[in-house]
XYZ file of C-alpha atoms in Angstrom:
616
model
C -105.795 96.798 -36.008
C -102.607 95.801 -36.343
C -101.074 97.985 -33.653
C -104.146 96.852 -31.349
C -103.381 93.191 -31.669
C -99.404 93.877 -30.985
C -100.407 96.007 -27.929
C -102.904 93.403 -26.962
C -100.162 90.516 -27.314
C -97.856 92.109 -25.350
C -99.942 93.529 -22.689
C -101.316 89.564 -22.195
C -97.345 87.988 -21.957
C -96.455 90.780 -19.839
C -99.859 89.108 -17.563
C -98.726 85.835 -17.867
C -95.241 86.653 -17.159
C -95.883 87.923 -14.123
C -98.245 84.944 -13.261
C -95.408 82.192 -14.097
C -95.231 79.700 -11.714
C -97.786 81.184 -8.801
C -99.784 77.847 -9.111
C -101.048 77.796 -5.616
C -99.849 73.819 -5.797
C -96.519 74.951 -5.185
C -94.207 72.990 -2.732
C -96.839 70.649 -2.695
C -95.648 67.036 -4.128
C -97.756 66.243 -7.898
C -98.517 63.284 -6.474
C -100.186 64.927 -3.455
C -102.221 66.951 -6.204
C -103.551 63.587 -8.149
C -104.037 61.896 -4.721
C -106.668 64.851 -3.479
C -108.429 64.840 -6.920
C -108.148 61.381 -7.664
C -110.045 61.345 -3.873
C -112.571 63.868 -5.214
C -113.301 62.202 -8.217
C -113.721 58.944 -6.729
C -115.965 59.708 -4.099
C -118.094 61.919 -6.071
C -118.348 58.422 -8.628
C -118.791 56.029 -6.287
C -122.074 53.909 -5.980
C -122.967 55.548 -2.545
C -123.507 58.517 -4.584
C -126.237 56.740 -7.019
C -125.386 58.458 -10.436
C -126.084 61.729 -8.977
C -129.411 61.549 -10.174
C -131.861 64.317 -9.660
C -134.177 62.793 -6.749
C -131.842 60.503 -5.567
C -130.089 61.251 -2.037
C -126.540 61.078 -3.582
C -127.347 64.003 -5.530
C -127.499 65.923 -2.433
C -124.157 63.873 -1.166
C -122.793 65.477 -3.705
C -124.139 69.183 -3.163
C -122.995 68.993 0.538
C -119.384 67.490 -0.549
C -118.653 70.622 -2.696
C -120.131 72.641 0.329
C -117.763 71.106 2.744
C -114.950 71.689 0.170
C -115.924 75.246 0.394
C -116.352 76.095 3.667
C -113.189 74.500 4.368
C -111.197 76.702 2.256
C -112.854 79.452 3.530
C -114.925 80.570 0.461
C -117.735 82.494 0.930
C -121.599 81.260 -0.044
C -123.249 82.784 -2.932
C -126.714 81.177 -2.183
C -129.859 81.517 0.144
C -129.395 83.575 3.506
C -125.304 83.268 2.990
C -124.915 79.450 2.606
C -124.075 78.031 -0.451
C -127.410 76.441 -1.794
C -129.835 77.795 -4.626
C -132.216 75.380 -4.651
C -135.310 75.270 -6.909
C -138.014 72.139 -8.181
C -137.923 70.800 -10.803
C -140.185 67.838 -13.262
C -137.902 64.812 -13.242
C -140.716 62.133 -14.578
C -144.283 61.611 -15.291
C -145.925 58.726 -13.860
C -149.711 57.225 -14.639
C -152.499 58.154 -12.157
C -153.264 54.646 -11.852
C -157.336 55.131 -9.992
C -158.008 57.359 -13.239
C -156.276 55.020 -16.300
C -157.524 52.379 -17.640
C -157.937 50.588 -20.925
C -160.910 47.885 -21.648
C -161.622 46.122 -25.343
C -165.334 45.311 -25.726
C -166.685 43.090 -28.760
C -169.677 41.220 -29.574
C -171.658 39.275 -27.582
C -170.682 41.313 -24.211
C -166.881 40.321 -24.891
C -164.624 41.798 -23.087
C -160.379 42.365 -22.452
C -159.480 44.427 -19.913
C -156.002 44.735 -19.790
C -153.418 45.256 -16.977
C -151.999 48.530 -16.441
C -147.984 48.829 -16.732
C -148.183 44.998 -17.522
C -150.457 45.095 -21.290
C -150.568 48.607 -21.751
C -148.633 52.442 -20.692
C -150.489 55.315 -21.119
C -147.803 57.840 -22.587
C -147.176 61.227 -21.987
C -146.388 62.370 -25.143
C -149.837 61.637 -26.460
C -151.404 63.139 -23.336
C -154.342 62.592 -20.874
C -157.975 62.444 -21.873
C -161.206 59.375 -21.871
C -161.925 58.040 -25.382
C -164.594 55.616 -26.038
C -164.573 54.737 -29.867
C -164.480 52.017 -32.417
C -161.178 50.024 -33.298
C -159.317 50.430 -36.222
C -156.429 48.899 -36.984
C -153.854 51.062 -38.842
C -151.095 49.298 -39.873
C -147.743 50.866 -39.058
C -149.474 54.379 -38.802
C -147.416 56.596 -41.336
C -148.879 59.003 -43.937
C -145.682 58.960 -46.300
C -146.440 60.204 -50.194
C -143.167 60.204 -51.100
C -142.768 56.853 -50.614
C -146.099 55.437 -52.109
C -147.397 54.302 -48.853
C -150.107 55.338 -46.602
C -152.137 53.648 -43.727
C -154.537 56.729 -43.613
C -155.067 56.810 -47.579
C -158.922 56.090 -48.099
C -159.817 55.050 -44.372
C -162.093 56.209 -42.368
C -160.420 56.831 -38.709
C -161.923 59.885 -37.529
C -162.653 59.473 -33.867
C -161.711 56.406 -33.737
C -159.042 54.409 -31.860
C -156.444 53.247 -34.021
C -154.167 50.289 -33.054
C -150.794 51.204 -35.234
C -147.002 49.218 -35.454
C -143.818 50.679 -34.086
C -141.298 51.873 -36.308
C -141.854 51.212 -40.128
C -142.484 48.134 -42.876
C -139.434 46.608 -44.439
C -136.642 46.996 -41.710
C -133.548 45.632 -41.940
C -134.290 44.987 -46.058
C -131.708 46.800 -48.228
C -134.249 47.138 -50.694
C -136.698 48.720 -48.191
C -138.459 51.563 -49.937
C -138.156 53.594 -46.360
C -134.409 53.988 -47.794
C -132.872 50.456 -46.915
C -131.888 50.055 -43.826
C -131.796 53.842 -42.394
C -134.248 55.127 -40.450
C -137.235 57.128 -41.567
C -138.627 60.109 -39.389
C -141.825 57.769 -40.052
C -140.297 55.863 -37.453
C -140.767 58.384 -35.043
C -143.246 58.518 -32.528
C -143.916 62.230 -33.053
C -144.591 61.536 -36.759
C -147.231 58.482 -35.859
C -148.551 61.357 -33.432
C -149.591 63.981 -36.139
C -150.380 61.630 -38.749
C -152.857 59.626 -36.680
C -153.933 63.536 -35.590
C -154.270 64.930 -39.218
C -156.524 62.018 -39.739
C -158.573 63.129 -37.152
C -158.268 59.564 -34.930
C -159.370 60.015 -31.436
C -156.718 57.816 -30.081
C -153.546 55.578 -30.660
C -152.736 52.372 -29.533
C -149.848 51.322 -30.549
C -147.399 47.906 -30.208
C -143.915 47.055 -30.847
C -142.853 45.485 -34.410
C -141.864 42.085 -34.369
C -138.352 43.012 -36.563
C -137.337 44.750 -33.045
C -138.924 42.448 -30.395
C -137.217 39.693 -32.143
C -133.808 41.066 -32.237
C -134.910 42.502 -27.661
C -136.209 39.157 -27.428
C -138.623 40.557 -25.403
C -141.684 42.442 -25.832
C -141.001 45.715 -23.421
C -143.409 48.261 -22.657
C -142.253 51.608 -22.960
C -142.146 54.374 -19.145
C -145.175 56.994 -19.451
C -141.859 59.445 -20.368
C -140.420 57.630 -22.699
C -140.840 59.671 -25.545
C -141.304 62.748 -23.778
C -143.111 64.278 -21.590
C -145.127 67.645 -24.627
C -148.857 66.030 -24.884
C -149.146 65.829 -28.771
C -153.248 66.101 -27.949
C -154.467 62.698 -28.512
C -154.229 60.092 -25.703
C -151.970 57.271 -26.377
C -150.857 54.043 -24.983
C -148.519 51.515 -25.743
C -149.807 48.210 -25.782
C -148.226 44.345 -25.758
C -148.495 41.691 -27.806
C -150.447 39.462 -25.516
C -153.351 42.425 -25.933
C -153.422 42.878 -29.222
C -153.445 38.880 -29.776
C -156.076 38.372 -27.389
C -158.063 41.420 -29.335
C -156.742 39.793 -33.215
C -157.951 35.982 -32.169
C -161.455 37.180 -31.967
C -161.193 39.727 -34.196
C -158.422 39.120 -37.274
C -157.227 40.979 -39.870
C -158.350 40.158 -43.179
C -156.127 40.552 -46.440
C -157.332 39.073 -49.175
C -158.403 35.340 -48.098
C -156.151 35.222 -45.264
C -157.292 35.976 -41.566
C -154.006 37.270 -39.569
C -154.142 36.903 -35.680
C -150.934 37.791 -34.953
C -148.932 41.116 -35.259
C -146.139 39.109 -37.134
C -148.124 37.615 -39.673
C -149.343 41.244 -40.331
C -146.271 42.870 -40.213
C -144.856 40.258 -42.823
C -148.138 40.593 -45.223
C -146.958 44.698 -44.908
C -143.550 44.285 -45.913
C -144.321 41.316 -48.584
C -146.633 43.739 -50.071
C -146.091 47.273 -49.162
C -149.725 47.500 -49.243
C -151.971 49.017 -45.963
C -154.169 46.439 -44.285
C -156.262 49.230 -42.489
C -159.704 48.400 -41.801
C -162.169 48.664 -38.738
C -161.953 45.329 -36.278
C -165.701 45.246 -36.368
C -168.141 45.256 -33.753
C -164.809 46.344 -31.419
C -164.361 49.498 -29.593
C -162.102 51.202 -26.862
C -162.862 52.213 -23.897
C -159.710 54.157 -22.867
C -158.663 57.069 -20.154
C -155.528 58.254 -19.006
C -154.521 60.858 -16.800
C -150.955 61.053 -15.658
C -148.899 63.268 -12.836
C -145.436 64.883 -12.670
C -143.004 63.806 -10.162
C -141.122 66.848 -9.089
C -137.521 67.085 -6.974
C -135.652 70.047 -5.578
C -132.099 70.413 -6.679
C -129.608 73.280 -5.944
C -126.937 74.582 -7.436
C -123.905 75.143 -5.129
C -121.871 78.690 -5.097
C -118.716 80.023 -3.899
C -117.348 83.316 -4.010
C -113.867 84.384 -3.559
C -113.788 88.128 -4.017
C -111.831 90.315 -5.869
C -109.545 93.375 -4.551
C -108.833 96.834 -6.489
C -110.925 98.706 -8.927
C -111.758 95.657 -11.144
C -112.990 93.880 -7.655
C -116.862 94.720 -9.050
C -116.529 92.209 -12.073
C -117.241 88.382 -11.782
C -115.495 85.294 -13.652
C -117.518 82.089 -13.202
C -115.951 78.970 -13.192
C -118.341 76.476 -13.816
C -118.884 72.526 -13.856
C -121.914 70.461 -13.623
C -122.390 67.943 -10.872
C -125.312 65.707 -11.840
C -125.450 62.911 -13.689
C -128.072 60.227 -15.033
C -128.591 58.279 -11.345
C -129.977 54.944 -12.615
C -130.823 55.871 -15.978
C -132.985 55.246 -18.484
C -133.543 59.115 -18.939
C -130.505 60.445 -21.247
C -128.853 56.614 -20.853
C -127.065 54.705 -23.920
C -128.052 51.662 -22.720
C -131.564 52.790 -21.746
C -133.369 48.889 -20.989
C -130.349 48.896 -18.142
C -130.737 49.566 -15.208
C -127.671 50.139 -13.144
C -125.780 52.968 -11.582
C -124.296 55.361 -14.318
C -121.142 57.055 -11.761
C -120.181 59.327 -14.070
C -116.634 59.697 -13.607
C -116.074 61.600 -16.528
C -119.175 63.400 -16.916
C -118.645 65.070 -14.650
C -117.483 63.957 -11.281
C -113.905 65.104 -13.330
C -115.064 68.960 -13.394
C -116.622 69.134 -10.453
C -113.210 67.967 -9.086
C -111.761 70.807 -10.936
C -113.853 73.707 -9.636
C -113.187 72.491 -6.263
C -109.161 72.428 -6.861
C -109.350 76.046 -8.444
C -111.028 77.078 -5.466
C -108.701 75.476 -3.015
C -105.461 77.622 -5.227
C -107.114 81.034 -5.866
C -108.822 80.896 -1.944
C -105.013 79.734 -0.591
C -103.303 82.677 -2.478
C -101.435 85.779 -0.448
C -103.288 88.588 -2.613
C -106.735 88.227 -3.802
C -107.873 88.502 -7.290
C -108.490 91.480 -9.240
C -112.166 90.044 -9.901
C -114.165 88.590 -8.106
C -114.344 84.877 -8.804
C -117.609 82.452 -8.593
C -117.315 78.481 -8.294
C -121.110 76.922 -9.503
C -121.605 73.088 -9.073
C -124.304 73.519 -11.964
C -127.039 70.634 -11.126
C -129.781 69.476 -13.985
C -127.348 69.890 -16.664
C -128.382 66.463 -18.004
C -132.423 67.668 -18.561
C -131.062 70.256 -20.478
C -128.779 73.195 -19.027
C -131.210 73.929 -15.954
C -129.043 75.018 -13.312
C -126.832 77.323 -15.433
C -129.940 78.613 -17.418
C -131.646 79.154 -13.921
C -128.602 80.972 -12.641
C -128.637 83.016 -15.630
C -132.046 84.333 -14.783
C -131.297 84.934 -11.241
C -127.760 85.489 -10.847
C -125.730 86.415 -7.661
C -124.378 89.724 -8.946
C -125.745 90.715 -12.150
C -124.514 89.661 -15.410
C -123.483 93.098 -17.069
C -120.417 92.784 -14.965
C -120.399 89.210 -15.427
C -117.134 89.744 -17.406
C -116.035 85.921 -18.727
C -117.350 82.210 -17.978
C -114.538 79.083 -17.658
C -116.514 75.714 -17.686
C -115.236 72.470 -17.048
C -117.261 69.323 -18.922
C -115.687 65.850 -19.211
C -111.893 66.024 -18.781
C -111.017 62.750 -17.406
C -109.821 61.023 -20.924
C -106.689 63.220 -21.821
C -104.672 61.310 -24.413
C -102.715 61.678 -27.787
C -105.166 64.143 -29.182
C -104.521 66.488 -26.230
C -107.383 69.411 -24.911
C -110.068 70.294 -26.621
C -110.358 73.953 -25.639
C -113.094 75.804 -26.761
C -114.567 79.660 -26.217
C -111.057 81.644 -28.014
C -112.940 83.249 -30.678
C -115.468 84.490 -28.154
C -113.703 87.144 -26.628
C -110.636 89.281 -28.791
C -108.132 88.922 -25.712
C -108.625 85.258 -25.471
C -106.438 83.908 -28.495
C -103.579 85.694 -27.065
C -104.524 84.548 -23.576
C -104.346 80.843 -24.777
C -101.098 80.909 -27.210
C -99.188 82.540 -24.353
C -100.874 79.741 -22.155
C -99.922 76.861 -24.452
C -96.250 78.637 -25.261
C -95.408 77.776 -20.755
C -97.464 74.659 -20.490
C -96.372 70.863 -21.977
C -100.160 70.192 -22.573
C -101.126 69.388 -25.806
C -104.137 71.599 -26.811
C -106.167 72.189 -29.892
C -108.138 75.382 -30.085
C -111.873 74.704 -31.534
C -114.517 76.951 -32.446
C -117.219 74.534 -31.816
C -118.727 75.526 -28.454
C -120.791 72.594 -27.775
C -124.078 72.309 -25.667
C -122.602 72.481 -21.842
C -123.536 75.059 -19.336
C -121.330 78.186 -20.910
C -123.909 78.371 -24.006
C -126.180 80.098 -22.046
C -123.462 82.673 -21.104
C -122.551 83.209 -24.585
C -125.821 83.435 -25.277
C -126.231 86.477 -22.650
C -122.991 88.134 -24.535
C -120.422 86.896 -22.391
C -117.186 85.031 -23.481
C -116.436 82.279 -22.421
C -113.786 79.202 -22.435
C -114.856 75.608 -22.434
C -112.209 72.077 -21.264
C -112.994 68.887 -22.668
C -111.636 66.041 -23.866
C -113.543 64.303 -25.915
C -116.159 61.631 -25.875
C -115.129 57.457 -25.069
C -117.600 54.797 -25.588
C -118.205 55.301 -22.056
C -120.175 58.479 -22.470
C -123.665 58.153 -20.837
C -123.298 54.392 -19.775
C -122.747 52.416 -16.746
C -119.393 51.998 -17.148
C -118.223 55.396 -16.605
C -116.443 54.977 -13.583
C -113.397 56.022 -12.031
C -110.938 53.120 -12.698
C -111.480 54.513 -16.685
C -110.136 57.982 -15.619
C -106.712 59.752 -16.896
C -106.279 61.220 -13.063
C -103.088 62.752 -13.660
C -104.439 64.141 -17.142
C -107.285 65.971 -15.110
C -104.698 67.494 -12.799
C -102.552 68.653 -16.440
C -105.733 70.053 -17.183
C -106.399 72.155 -13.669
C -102.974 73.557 -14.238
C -103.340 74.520 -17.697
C -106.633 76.107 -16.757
C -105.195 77.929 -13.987
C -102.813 79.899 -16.366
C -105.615 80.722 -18.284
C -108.226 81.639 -15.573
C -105.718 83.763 -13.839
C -104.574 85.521 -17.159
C -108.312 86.548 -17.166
C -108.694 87.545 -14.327
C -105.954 89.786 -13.452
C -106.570 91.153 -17.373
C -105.962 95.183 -17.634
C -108.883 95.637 -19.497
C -112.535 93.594 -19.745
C -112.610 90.728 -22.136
C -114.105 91.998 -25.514
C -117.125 90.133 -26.581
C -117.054 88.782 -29.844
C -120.463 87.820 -31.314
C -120.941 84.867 -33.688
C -119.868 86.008 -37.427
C -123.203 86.485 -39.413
C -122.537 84.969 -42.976
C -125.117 84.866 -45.936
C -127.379 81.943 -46.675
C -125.939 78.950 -48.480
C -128.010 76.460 -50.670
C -129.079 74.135 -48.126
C -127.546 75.365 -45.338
C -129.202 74.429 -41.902
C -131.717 77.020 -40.616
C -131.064 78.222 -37.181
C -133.480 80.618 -34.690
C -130.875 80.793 -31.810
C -132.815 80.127 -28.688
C -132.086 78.002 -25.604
C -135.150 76.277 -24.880
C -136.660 75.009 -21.662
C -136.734 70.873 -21.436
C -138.172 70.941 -18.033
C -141.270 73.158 -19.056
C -144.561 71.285 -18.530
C -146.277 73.411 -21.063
C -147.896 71.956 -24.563
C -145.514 74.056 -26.845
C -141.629 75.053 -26.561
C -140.566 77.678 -23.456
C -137.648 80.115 -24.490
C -135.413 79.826 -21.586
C -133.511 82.688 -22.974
C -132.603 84.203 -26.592
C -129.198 84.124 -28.183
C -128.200 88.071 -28.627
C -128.113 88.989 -31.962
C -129.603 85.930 -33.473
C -132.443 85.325 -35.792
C -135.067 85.352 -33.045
C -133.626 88.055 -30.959
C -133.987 89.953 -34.123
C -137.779 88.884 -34.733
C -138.828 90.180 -30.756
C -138.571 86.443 -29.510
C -138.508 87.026 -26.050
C -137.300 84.874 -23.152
C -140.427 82.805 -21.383
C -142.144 82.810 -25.019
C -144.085 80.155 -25.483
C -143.742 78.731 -28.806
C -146.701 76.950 -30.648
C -146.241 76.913 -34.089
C -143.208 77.172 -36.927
C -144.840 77.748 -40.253
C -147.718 75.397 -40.687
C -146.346 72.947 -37.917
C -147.405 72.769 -34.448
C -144.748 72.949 -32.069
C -145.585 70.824 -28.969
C -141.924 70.393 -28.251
C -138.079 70.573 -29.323
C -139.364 67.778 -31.470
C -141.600 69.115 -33.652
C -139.535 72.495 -33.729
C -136.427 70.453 -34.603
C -138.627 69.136 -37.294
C -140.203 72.499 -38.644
C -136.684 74.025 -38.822
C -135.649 70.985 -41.219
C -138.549 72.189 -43.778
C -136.432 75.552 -44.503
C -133.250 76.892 -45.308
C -131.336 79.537 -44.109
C -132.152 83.010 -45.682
C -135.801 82.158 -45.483
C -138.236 83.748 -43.741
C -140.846 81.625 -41.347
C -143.981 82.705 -39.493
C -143.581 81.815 -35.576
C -146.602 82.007 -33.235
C -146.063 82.012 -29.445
C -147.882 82.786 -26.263
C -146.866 85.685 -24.578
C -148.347 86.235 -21.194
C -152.467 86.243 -22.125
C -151.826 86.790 -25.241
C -150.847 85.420 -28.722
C -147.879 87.066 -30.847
C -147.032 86.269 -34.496
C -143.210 87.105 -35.795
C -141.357 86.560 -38.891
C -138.218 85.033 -38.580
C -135.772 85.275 -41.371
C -133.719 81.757 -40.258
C -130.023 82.248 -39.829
C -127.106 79.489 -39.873
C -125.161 78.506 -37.201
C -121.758 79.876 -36.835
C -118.826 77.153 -37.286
């Protein structure tokens, strides 16, 4: 071993001797080098390009910029019929069928509220479409939570009924608050209302804001039919205002002991004064609610460029990889969701697509080609969860078994004291060397991590391939508005290219194939996270979790999870998204074995898992 890492050591300086100074920048003026990316960057922020949203036209501004950049150095396409497009469709929001929705409140005496779509009530996705016509029950808050001593459901009779329920939980912003003081309960969550108001067998859930949070909005805002995703939990639900459910409480209120409460404040306070359910049928009331909703779909493409390779290694592929999208107006994946403005996305990531675009421009200008070939991906849908590199991944330009190493570029406009954040060494054996040597001829500051985060090279290490992964670091500025380009280190990006360069070409022009190392597989530990190891599908329109792929030698590989598995259940939870899987895997530990159910073609297949814990 010893010997082997010596050899290995040497072999790699002798590599990056040789390499020294070949930046394909030189006799060009530093300044000429920030100027061109600084140019990239800009442009590819700017408000003509609207966020880079997918379904707005700057996306596509931005898929033909990179194009341009390509064809102008000469790079060859890697997509459809030899140009540089792979475009596919994709679900980018849900949106109410308006001629099918509609929600009326009939009482005694012929009374009747029908309220105003979008304006006193949103049906939601994540409840799902159907036509309920049932009594009225008011709920309370909603939750079903023993451990706390509290329970809306405890003794009522709400099966197929509608139930009106409060946002979030009783007691907020009370140190003393049972629901752990001021923290936030997973009774909060909509998900949790979901199943609890489904174990109780309700037919459907209407549900309004609680005054602790309108107070602090000032404002009483309607959630989009998306907002809390887009998996139909099975039981149609709509958010509703407070001008509704006042209309509904003047005529009928809610009695607790002597008082009559007509307003969804004076409830809330009798709740948290007493920590005692008010549930109880609004009598003579009933629902009349339906709800169908459709998907809005858009076609994005990921944009390729090949530069191939020369010599017996010319077979083997390095992708160099950056995401170009970005959150276009927001809300979806926004930090300041109730804004909405332009989100540029200097950092993240008009600053690696700039990158790509510069390594293509050296290794495309350069006397001798590579030894491998080399392919440039502007990666689109990253921000809906890894879809264009999970999509290439399935159907790659030349095929990933000789798919030998994966460089990806996230966020590197916000170099600084701590330096690069350089992640991906541990994944291959060569790599360690690789970067010392790099380091040892560069002025960068760079810290080596093991954490590989959740960017478009985790599905490549997922497949088995190593990869290496720039970023540096997360501002304030991360997923809001004002990410733009004035914020960005321009001349720290260009430190970075050049630093990456020594690095790409050291893998490239490597004797031998990077070495795959797979995640070290240590023993359980008391309490220790439970992990399956899949990468799961966010744009799936499906009522469970799709398995885009399955990590290699992880816990579900090693159960027969198999990629486009449907999963619809994790122990005695039904999975109807990431949501309720996230919250299955929190009922176990690592070391213990769960029984997963998922569709399979026609079919249904049940596997035990024995959980695993993620590698540092």
């Amino acid at each position: 071993m010893r010997k082997f890492t010596c050899w290995l050591w040497l072999a790699l300086v002798a590599v990056l001797g040789n390499l020294a100074g070949q930046s394909f920048t030189s006799g060009e003026e530093p300044a000429a080098v920030v100027k061109r990316v600084g140019e990239d960057i800009r442009y590819l922020a700017s408000d003509a390009l609207e966020g880079r949203g997918p379904g707005t036209a700057g996306l596509q501004k931005a898929a033909d910029y990179m194009r341009g950049r390509f064809q102008e150095l000469g790079v060859t396409g890697g997509g459809q019929e030899g140009g540089f497009y792979r475009p596919f469709q994709i679900s980018i929001d849900t949106e109410v069928n308006a001629s099918e929705t509609q929600l009326v409140l009939r009482g005694p005496d012929s009374q009747e509220i029908v309220l105003e779509l979008g304006k006193q009530f949103q049906p939601l996705a994540a409840g799902g479409q159907g036509k309920v016509k049932a009594d009225l029950v008011f709920a309370g808050y909603g939750i079903s939570a023993p451990k706390f001593e509290y329970d809306d459901y405890q003794d009522a009779d709400v099966a197929g009924k509608v139930v009106i329920v409060i946002r979030r939980e009783p007691q907020q912003g009370d140190e003393k608050s049972v629901f752990e003081g001021k923290k936030t309960t997973s009774h909060s969550f909509i998900r949790t209302k979901l199943q609890a108001a489904k174990k109780a067998r309700a037919a459907a859930i209407l549900m309004v804001n609680d005054p602790f949070t309108t107070k602090q909005q000032k404002q009483d805002v309607l959630s989009k039919p998306s907002g809390f995703g887009t998996s139909p939990a099975g039981i149609p639900f709509a958010h509703v205002s407070h001008d509704a459910i006042h209309q509904l409480l003047n005529r009928a209120p809610v009695k607790v002991g002597d008082a009559s409460l007509m307003t969804v404040e004076t409830i809330a306070d009798k709740i948290d004064e007493t920590l005692a359910p008010a549930t109880q049928p609004l009598e003579g009331w009933s629902a009349e609610f339906r709800c169908r909703f459709k998907k809005v779909q858009a076609e994005v493409t990921n944009v390729i460029g090949v530069i191939e390779g020369a010599g017996p290694l010319a077979n083997e592929t390095v992708v160099v990889g950056a995401h170009y999208d970005h959150l276009g107006y927001g809300p979806f994946g926004s930090r300041k969701p109730n804004v909405r403005e332009i989100h540029n996305g200097a950092d993240d990531n008009a600053t690696g697509t700039a990158a790509i675009m510069e390594l293509a421009r050296r290794f495309a200008g350069a006397s001798e080609k590579p030894r491998r070939r080399l392919v440039f991906i502007g990666f689109t849908a990253e921000e809906r969860g890894l879809v264009g590199s999970n999509r290439y991944l399935k159907d790659p330009v030349f095929p990933l078994e000789d798919t030998v190493a994966m460089l990806n570029f996230d966020m590197i406009g916000n170099l600084g004291d701590k330096g690069l954040q350089l992640g991906g060494v541990q994944t291959a054996k060569q790599f360690q060397a690789l970067a010392d040597q790099a380091i040892e001829e560069d002025d960068l500051k760079v810290q080596m991590t093991k954490m590989l985060g959740g960017s478009d090279h985790s599905g490549f290490y997922g497949k088995g391939i190593p990869v290496l992964f720039c970023f540096t670091g997360l501002t304030d500025l991360y997923h809001t508005p004002e990410d733009d380009f004035e914020t960005i280190n321009v001349e720290g990006v260009v430190e970075t290219i050049d630093f990456a360069e020594r690095l790409l070409r050291g893998v490239v022009e490597m004797p031998e194939r990077p070495t795959f190392v797979k995640p070290a597989q240590r023993g359980p530990r008391r309490q220790a996270q439970a992990y399956l190891g899949i990468v799961p599908n966010y744009d799936a329109e499906d009522k469970g979790l799709r398995v885009t792929s399955v990590n290699e030698g992880s816990p579900a590989a090693k159960a027969g999870v198999k990629d486009d598995d449907l999963i619809i259940q994790i122990g005695d939870v039904e999975v109807l998204g990431i949501e309720e899987l996230t919250a299955g895997l929190r009922n176990y530990r690592a070391g213990q074995k769960v029984k997963l159910i998922v569709r399979r073609g026609d079919g249904k297949e049940t596997l035990e898992v024995v959980l695993g814990r993620p590698g540092k």
